[in-house]
Amino acid sequence: MELNVQDVTVHRGHREVLSDVSFSAGPGELVGLLGPNGAGKSTLLGAIAGMLSPTSGQVTVDGLVAHRAPRQEIARRLALMEQQADRNIPLTALEIVELGSLPHHRTFARGDHARRSAEARAALDSVGAGAFADRAWQSLSGGERQRVSVARALAQRPGILLLDEPTNHLDVTAQLDTLDLVSRLGVTVVAALHDLNHAARWCTRVIVLSDGTVAADGPPAEVLTPRTLSEVYGVSATVLTHPSDGRPVIAFDGSID
Amino acid sequence: MEVRPIRAHAAVPVALAVLLALSIVVAVTIGVAGLTVGQVWDVVASHLGLGAGSAPSTTTDAIVWGIRLPRVLTAALVGAGLATAGVVMQGITRNPLADPYLLGLSSGASLGAVSVLLLGIGSAVAITVALPVAAFVGALVALVAALGIARLAGAITPTTAVLAGLAMSQLFAAATSLVIVIAAKGDSYREVLSWLLGSLAGSSWSTVAVAAIALVAIYPVLRLYAPRLDAFALGESAAEALGIPARRTYIVLFVLVAALTGAMVSTSGAIGFVGLVLPHVVRALTGGLHRRVLPAAALGGAIFLVWADTLARTVLDPREIPVGVVTALIGVPVFVLVLWRSGRSTWS
């Protein structure tokens, strides 16, 4: 499913938080959105999801203009996985995953209940979370909650998956599990990430935002250079090459005053 | 506390429905003149043209058909309506302290009702018509004012609506107090107080009709929104990402809840705690899915208010306590218990 971001400019009040951002992505691409806090990563995800209207430019999802199309039509094509680990949700894992199919059968007619339930169980199984289907969200660990969130996004059967800081508050194992899971889905993924080494390991492409503009766009090995890092993040870093697969490994040396 | 939904989900509403039917019949037999279930049945049968048993005496008929049955039925319907409204308000705002009166509805209704009682606004019309109409209109005025202010503040979200409702609530409460200070004299204080606290003493077949029409018209629509209310539990943007136009849905639900609450308040005043406490009790029984919570809360609210009102009219016999006092006396300890058991885990 094709995602097109065309010259998107977004204002919050009078402040321009995104200016003229353009890129497109297709199936199998895992695009990492990088950049310091306030660079516009979350705003860009919001614009892609159609939740905020650009001042100019537009996002199209499978040909539909994201901020104008009916929400349900967008939701059938695009799923958003936000940071939900801290949220209290009075539902079980299975009940939460069942909500993923809401865009496909809105009012949940009685008849398709069994089918939704089966779909949700299949989604939980596919992320290795079948064992805690009937457990309350409140009783799950951060990593388990993230698996449930991925399963909910899968139940939505999206062509495009947006992730907002998917590894926040997770321990290392859960971080690796989550990104591994996401990278094997085969859909277009756009993920706002903080961890540059995660981006280097899993993304097929990274887009670095700086003050609302695209500072760099390309494969991690080309984009994640000491120069870009010092310009965008204000840090001095040494970029090494991983001995096994040649991906860049970033070692930070300090901040530049 | 972990929410442990019990397996036999279908059994909960069935059991509650049976319990409600029994409660209604038994509550009608209780009072100054003690009656038997058989006597109650004879009266009901004779009015429904089922003329099976012996013909009831005119006194029994007057007590059952003229007084107790409409009162018990009003209690059941109002309890169902308020508990339903409470579930929806807590669902939209994701706030466990939300209740049906959150948008200033009860204060608006009180101002309308007290104005009729004290200022004689309804003197031209029968007060039995003017009072509920004024209360309903007062509730809707409060809603429109709260949503209008929320809109001016930026957008109608649960947060802005609740804050605006709080402001409206204070304003209407002050206006109500002003009306009372200026115009109340002698016995009218008691009447006003009983209305402000909520009382089913004024129930009749017309209050049954008002409450029934509101519930039958609005409950099924709210029930259709159950999956969308579930999605709101994930957060507003998650709900939007699931295809739900959040802002529009808020407005639809606020208006439906206001109409339902306004109708209930117009029959019996602002009875508190039913809409606040029942949803919590029911959730502990059914889990959090709204398609299970809504019917169970409606039935549970009905049972609760039937018994609260039975206590209100009998415990200090021959005097009556406003039912709002009873719901608070029972509701507060139950609420504390629910909070204590759920700790901070179910909600935060």
XYZ file of C-alpha atoms in Angstrom, chain A residues 51 71-72 75 78 80 82 84 87-92 95-96 98-100 102-103 106-108 110 113 116 134 136 138-139 152 156, chain B residues 2-3 5 7 94 223-224 227-228 230-231 233-235 237-238 240-245 283 287-289 291-292 344-348:
66
model
C -5.636 13.424 12.630
C -11.928 8.221 9.409
C -13.162 4.686 8.972
C -8.553 3.151 9.630
C -3.588 2.497 8.352
C -1.400 3.653 14.663
C 0.989 4.687 20.271
C 0.098 2.755 25.701
C -2.455 3.553 30.247
C -4.984 1.794 32.441
C -7.451 -0.086 30.307
C -10.185 -2.102 32.049
C -10.205 -4.827 29.378
C -8.505 -8.161 28.720
C -10.936 -7.717 24.171
C -8.392 -5.043 23.272
C -10.856 -7.435 19.076
C -11.190 -3.640 18.956
C -8.655 -3.725 16.128
C -13.646 -2.088 14.607
C -12.971 -0.248 11.311
C -18.277 -0.862 12.966
C -21.302 -1.672 15.064
C -20.219 -5.221 15.831
C -24.010 -10.054 16.805
C -18.679 -11.876 17.034
C -13.785 -11.309 15.345
C -7.670 -13.769 28.691
C -6.385 -8.304 32.168
C -3.482 -4.309 34.085
C -1.703 -7.561 34.895
C -4.389 -5.052 17.891
C -6.852 -3.928 11.948
C -7.575 -7.425 38.409
C -10.780 -7.326 36.421
C -14.799 -11.234 34.012
C -17.323 -16.857 32.324
C -12.277 7.947 31.094
C -26.006 0.363 23.344
C -25.033 0.677 19.670
C -17.777 -0.775 20.873
C -16.900 2.864 20.323
C -14.607 0.497 24.454
C -12.265 2.094 21.929
C -10.716 3.356 26.795
C -7.576 3.126 24.625
C -7.374 6.925 24.447
C -6.160 9.268 19.336
C -6.233 5.460 19.453
C -9.536 8.022 16.066
C -6.994 5.623 14.591
C -9.674 2.928 14.826
C -11.891 5.029 12.588
C -13.995 6.840 15.177
C -14.547 10.575 14.648
C -17.750 -3.494 36.052
C -15.416 -6.730 33.110
C -15.037 -3.521 31.163
C -16.675 -4.247 27.785
C -21.792 -4.335 25.622
C -21.796 -6.217 28.938
C -5.079 2.429 41.484
C -4.911 -0.423 39.042
C -8.250 -0.407 37.238
C -8.302 3.331 36.650
C -5.913 6.122 37.317
